[in-house]
GROMACS .gro file of C-alpha atoms in nm:
model
   78
    1MET     CA    1   0.840   1.234   0.953
    2VAL     CA    2   1.153   1.173   0.746
    3ASP     CA    3   1.351   1.083   1.059
    4LEU     CA    4   1.079   0.839   1.167
    5SER     CA    5   1.069   0.691   0.819
    6ASP     CA    6   1.449   0.655   0.806
    7HIS     CA    7   1.509   0.537   1.163
    8GLY     CA    8   1.175   0.431   1.312
    9LYS     CA    9   1.160   0.080   1.164
   10LEU     CA   10   0.827   0.161   1.000
   11LEU     CA   11   0.842  -0.145   0.776
   12ASP     CA   12   0.882  -0.374   1.078
   13ARG     CA   13   0.599  -0.195   1.258
   14PHE     CA   14   0.371  -0.225   0.956
   15LEU     CA   15   0.450  -0.593   0.907
   16GLY     CA   16   0.382  -0.654   1.277
   17LEU     CA   17   0.029  -0.517   1.271
   18PRO     CA   18  -0.220  -0.793   1.361
   19ALA     CA   19  -0.452  -0.729   1.066
   20PRO     CA   20  -0.473  -0.797   0.694
   21LYS     CA   21  -0.247  -0.554   0.513
   22THR     CA   22  -0.241  -0.403   0.167
   23PHE     CA   23   0.017  -0.164   0.032
   24MET     CA   24  -0.118   0.054  -0.246
   25TYR     CA   25   0.113   0.227  -0.494
   26GLY     CA   26   0.096   0.369  -0.843
   27GLU     CA   27   0.231   0.172  -1.138
   28GLN     CA   28   0.493   0.442  -1.191
   29ASN     CA   29   0.635   0.344  -0.850
   30ASN     CA   30   0.647  -0.030  -0.914
   31ALA     CA   31   1.025  -0.040  -0.858
   32LEU     CA   32   1.015   0.071  -0.494
   33SER     CA   33   1.299  -0.101  -0.311
   34TYR     CA   34   1.082  -0.230  -0.027
   35LEU     CA   35   0.806  -0.398  -0.234
   36PRO     CA   36   0.975  -0.742  -0.216
   37ALA     CA   37   1.005  -0.717   0.164
   38LEU     CA   38   0.636  -0.630   0.190
   39ALA     CA   39   0.537  -0.923  -0.030
   40GLU     CA   40   0.758  -1.161   0.168
   41GLY     CA   41   0.593  -1.030   0.485
   42GLY     CA   42   0.250  -1.135   0.361
   43VAL     CA   43   0.131  -0.791   0.252
   44GLU     CA   44  -0.097  -0.779  -0.050
   45LEU     CA   45   0.055  -0.544  -0.306
   46ALA     CA   46  -0.201  -0.329  -0.485
   47GLU     CA   47  -0.057  -0.163  -0.793
   48ILE     CA   48  -0.292   0.105  -0.920
   49GLU     CA   49  -0.289   0.152  -1.298
   50HIS     CA   50  -0.230   0.488  -1.467
   51CYS     CA   51  -0.102   0.632  -1.143
   52ALA     CA   52   0.206   0.776  -0.979
   53HIS     CA   53   0.214   0.886  -0.615
   54PHE     CA   54  -0.151   0.970  -0.548
   55PRO     CA   55  -0.400   0.695  -0.640
   56MET     CA   56  -0.686   0.898  -0.495
   57TYR     CA   57  -0.637   1.158  -0.768
   58SER     CA   58  -0.506   0.953  -1.061
   59ASN     CA   59  -0.735   0.650  -1.045
   60PRO     CA   60  -0.988   0.675  -0.760
   61PRO     CA   61  -1.223   0.401  -0.891
   62GLN     CA   62  -0.947   0.140  -0.887
   63MET     CA   63  -0.817   0.265  -0.552
   64TRP     CA   64  -1.162   0.231  -0.390
   65ALA     CA   65  -1.214  -0.110  -0.550
   66ARG     CA   66  -0.889  -0.235  -0.393
   67ILE     CA   67  -0.993  -0.096  -0.055
   68ALA     CA   68  -1.330  -0.270  -0.088
   69ASP     CA   69  -1.148  -0.597  -0.168
   70LEU     CA   70  -0.946  -0.559   0.152
   71VAL     CA   71  -1.241  -0.495   0.384
   72SER     CA   72  -1.499  -0.724   0.218
   73PRO     CA   73  -1.380  -1.038   0.402
   74ALA     CA   74  -1.422  -0.852   0.732
   75ASP     CA   75  -1.780  -0.759   0.636
   76ALA     CA   76  -1.859  -1.123   0.557
   77GLY     CA   77  -1.754  -1.231   0.906
   78ALA     CA   78  -1.963  -0.968   1.087
   0.00000   0.00000   0.00000
């Protein structure tokens, strides 16, 4: 996994996905080096408050609310 992450151009692959994209991260990780590239690539950045690496444990209500925001437009078009 580390090799794929380091050499597999995961950022390019993610940005190339033909779907709305959100990148979720904890506020303690708000200095990640690749956040500007994600934003420039049209990815919605979802910073989860009171959280580090695992939003599903630190702040699940906010995590699920952000996921709902992402998929709600798709529900409206169905």
